[in-house]
Amino acid sequence: MPGTKKVLIKTFGCQMNVYDSERMTESLANYGYTETTSPEDADLLILNTCHIREKAAEKVYSELGRIRQIKEQRRLRGRQTQVAVTGCVAQAEGAEIVARAPVVDLVVGPQSYHRLPELLYRAKSESRSLVETVFPEEDKFGHLPRRAAKHAASAFLTVQEGCDKFCTFCVVPYTRGMEFSRPVSAIVAEAQALADAGVAEITLLGQNVNGYHGEGEDGRSSSLAALIRRLAEISGIRRLRYTTSHPRDMSEDLLEVHATEPKLMPYLHLPFQAGSDRVLAAMNRKHTAADYVELVARIRQARPDIALSTDIIVGFPGETEDDFTATLALVEEIGFAQAYSFKYSPRPGTPAAKIDGQVPEEEKTERLHRLQRLLDSQQSRFNAACVGRIFPVLFDRSGRQDGQLVGRSPYLQPVHAFANSDMLGRILQVEILGAGPNSLSGVVQAA
Ligand code: SAH
Ligand code: SF4
Ligand code: F3S
């Protein structure tokens, strides 16, 4: 019966989790679930979790504490509540979650979401907690329902999952499994459905998206570059992006698409993690600082107006002050439009967690502050340099002020401008007049 039950999914972690949450919502809609934003009204509460750093993983348990009270209050009102934990903590901790938090009815790893409705039903009818964390042979995407028409200007589309790189600090190869690329035909069908629903921008997702090597429409293996060219043929799709890339997999043909495909936005997220070659080797990153500099030069040659963002870790075990200075130097040398930086967090089961010479917490905090001061100044400088330019802006939401819309520049900066709300979902030329640390403002140009 449609609309008889309510679900609330709380999403943590990366964009792939955001995508998975949307797909779970769609799959549950076929079983009568509609979305709610109020936990007290939810018959089903799902935490779609992240295991990347300790803080992210611990959030799950504080949430579950709150959920235990909600479930109890609902029980007193004669209402049943199911609680499911999905995502990377589910995969990494499995049955431990139920042991630590008996409020949980179901634990489902990221590869089994297509079985969610069936598993929820079984947990209820057998009145026991179920844990499902095997990596099944079948491909979950093939079993999820077609994309529902969701009115948004921009959408995520997962094309690749898992990672074989085994950076020594990272849990992703263990939580998401080995690399898997979806076939081109399935991706094209999904992109077409999104375009038909009015989506103008698609961000292709993968933990190591530029390692994409799915089956092409001709039966041969397709590169990410070929996939981008194919998707650019869909007329409703005006903009394409992809994330996250590993420096080792930035192939020549991908640089070529950056040079030649106007729908591919001139913005690239390319994590380098550390500036010291000794640390990079200990991280098993398979590239040096010089490799990264040389790669960025080639990318900029292909697409001179490209802007870069990155991920950086400070305080990897054994990182000295000199190693850290090399990270600052690399940031200075490249110049980033945006960046994410993190204190190293030892993760269970990863090789780096066992290395001697863990950096004290205060040291990590101090390095992170120094790094973030530099990154913030680069971002502010990049934003300030946009003043006076005219950017195509894809408007995707209403702003805080009356009559104001917010969109994205080619460089993913939020841009505020006054425009009629029927401009949502459209790309308009905007003259940039103001720049803040995290966003721009401007005026829409007459057509
Ligand atoms: N697949 C992507 C992103 C992986 S996770 C990539 O290869 O770049 C996103 C970011 O989290 C990583 O780039 C890294 O900077 C950070 N990260 C991963 N594991 C971490 C850990 N144990 N401690 C701190 N930061 C970590
Ligand atoms: Fe993790 Fe990215 Fe390294 Fe893969 S390439 S192990 S996802 S940091
Ligand atoms: Fe987190 Fe899993 Fe994404 S660990 S960053 S949710 S792949």
Short mmCIF file of C-alpha atoms and ligand atoms in Angstrom, two decimals, residues 12-17 48-53 56 87-89 110 171-172 175-176 207, ligand 3:
data_model
loop_
_atom_site.label_atom_id
_atom_site.label_comp_id
_atom_site.label_asym_id
_atom_site.label_seq_id
_atom_site.Cartn_x
_atom_site.Cartn_y
_atom_site.Cartn_z
CA PHE A 12 26.98 10.24 6.75
CA GLY A 13 30.20 10.18 4.75
CA CYS A 14 30.85 10.62 1.07
CA GLN A 15 28.72 11.35 -1.99
CA MET A 16 28.46 7.65 -2.74
CA ASN A 17 26.49 7.30 0.46
CA ASN A 48 23.76 5.15 6.30
CA THR A 49 27.17 5.28 7.90
CA CYS A 50 30.81 6.14 7.24
CA HIS A 51 33.88 4.40 8.66
CA ILE A 52 36.61 6.60 7.19
CA ARG A 53 37.70 8.23 10.47
CA ALA A 56 32.59 9.38 11.74
CA GLY A 87 26.98 1.76 4.82
CA CYS A 88 30.61 1.32 5.70
CA VAL A 89 30.29 0.90 9.49
CA PRO A 110 26.78 -1.40 0.86
CA VAL A 171 39.25 1.42 5.09
CA VAL A 172 37.51 1.78 1.73
CA THR A 175 34.23 -1.70 3.36
CA ARG A 176 33.40 -1.30 -0.33
CA GLN A 207 35.91 5.76 -4.89
FE1 F3S B 3 32.90 6.84 4.35
FE2 F3S B 3 32.45 4.60 3.13
FE3 F3S B 3 32.35 6.86 1.79
S1 F3S B 3 33.92 4.93 4.70
S2 F3S B 3 33.84 8.10 2.85
S3 F3S B 3 31.01 6.26 3.41
S4 F3S B 3 33.12 4.91 1.05
#
